[in-house]
Coordinates of C-alpha atoms in Angstrom, one line a residue:
X324 CA 47.2 -18.2 -7.7
X325 CA 46.6 -18.8 -3.7
X326 CA 45.6 -15.5 -3.1
X327 CA 43.0 -15.7 -5.9
X328 CA 41.9 -18.9 -5.0
X329 CA 41.6 -17.5 -1.0
X330 CA 39.6 -14.7 -2.5
X331 CA 37.3 -16.9 -4.3
X332 CA 36.8 -18.9 -1.7
X333 CA 36.3 -16.0 0.5
X334 CA 33.6 -14.6 -1.6
X335 CA 31.9 -18.0 -2.1
X336 CA 31.3 -17.7 1.5
X337 CA 30.0 -14.3 2.0
X338 CA 27.5 -15.0 -1.0
X339 CA 26.2 -17.9 0.3
X340 CA 26.0 -16.2 3.5
X341 CA 24.1 -13.1 1.7
X342 CA 22.0 -15.2 -0.7
X343 CA 20.5 -17.2 2.1
X344 CA 19.5 -13.7 3.8
X345 CA 17.8 -13.0 0.5
X346 CA 16.0 -15.4 0.2
X347 CA 14.6 -15.2 3.7
X348 CA 13.2 -12.0 2.7
X349 CA 11.9 -13.5 -0.4
X350 CA 10.4 -16.5 1.3
X351 CA 8.8 -13.9 3.8
X352 CA 7.0 -12.3 1.0
X353 CA 9.2 -8.9 1.5
X354 CA 11.5 -7.1 -0.9
X355 CA 15.3 -7.6 -0.4
X356 CA 17.1 -4.4 0.9
X357 CA 19.1 -2.4 -1.7
X358 CA 22.0 -2.6 0.3
X359 CA 21.9 -6.5 0.6
X360 CA 21.4 -6.5 -3.5
X361 CA 24.5 -4.5 -3.5
X362 CA 26.3 -6.2 -1.1
X363 CA 25.7 -9.3 -3.2
X364 CA 26.7 -7.9 -6.4
X365 CA 29.9 -7.0 -4.9
X366 CA 30.8 -10.1 -3.7
X367 CA 29.9 -11.9 -7.1
X368 CA 32.3 -9.4 -9.1
X369 CA 34.8 -10.6 -6.7
X370 CA 34.4 -14.2 -7.0
X371 CA 34.3 -13.7 -10.8
X372 CA 37.5 -12.0 -11.2
X373 CA 39.2 -14.1 -8.8
X374 CA 37.7 -16.7 -10.9
X375 CA 38.8 -15.0 -14.3
X376 CA 42.6 -14.1 -12.6
X377 CA 42.9 -17.7 -11.5
X378 CA 41.7 -19.0 -15.3
X379 CA 44.0 -16.6 -16.8
X380 CA 47.0 -17.7 -14.8
X381 CA 46.5 -21.8 -15.6
X382 CA 46.1 -20.8 -19.2
X383 CA 49.6 -18.9 -19.2
X384 CA 51.0 -21.8 -17.0
X385 CA 50.0 -24.4 -19.8
X386 CA 51.5 -22.4 -22.7
X387 CA 54.5 -21.6 -20.6
X388 CA 54.5 -25.5 -20.1
X389 CA 53.9 -26.4 -23.9
X390 CA 56.7 -24.0 -25.4
X391 CA 59.0 -25.5 -22.7
X392 CA 58.4 -28.6 -23.8
X393 CA 58.6 -27.5 -27.5
X394 CA 61.9 -25.9 -26.6
X395 CA 63.5 -29.4 -25.1
X396 CA 62.5 -31.6 -27.7
X397 CA 64.1 -28.9 -30.5
X398 CA 67.0 -29.0 -28.0
X399 CA 67.3 -32.7 -28.1
X400 CA 66.6 -32.8 -31.9
X401 CA 69.2 -30.3 -32.5
X402 CA 72.1 -32.4 -30.0
X403 CA 71.4 -35.5 -31.7
X404 CA 72.2 -33.6 -35.2
X405 CA 75.5 -32.5 -33.6
X406 CA 76.7 -35.8 -33.1

């Protein structure tokens, strides 16, 4: 998760910079260069993938925590029955 968060943060920073550069072209009534467009798309993809990985890992953690809580509860129930 840390690596994905770091990747997401770095991509967000790069995206901000690249989008600012694209905005400068647009404000000056100039077309945004294709290379800049492709860089924005690449960093957007990196950002989206990192966000997806973070969400996936967090969902898995939540699922494991829920199962653990159910298992502990069931164990306590079984131990109480044995007494």
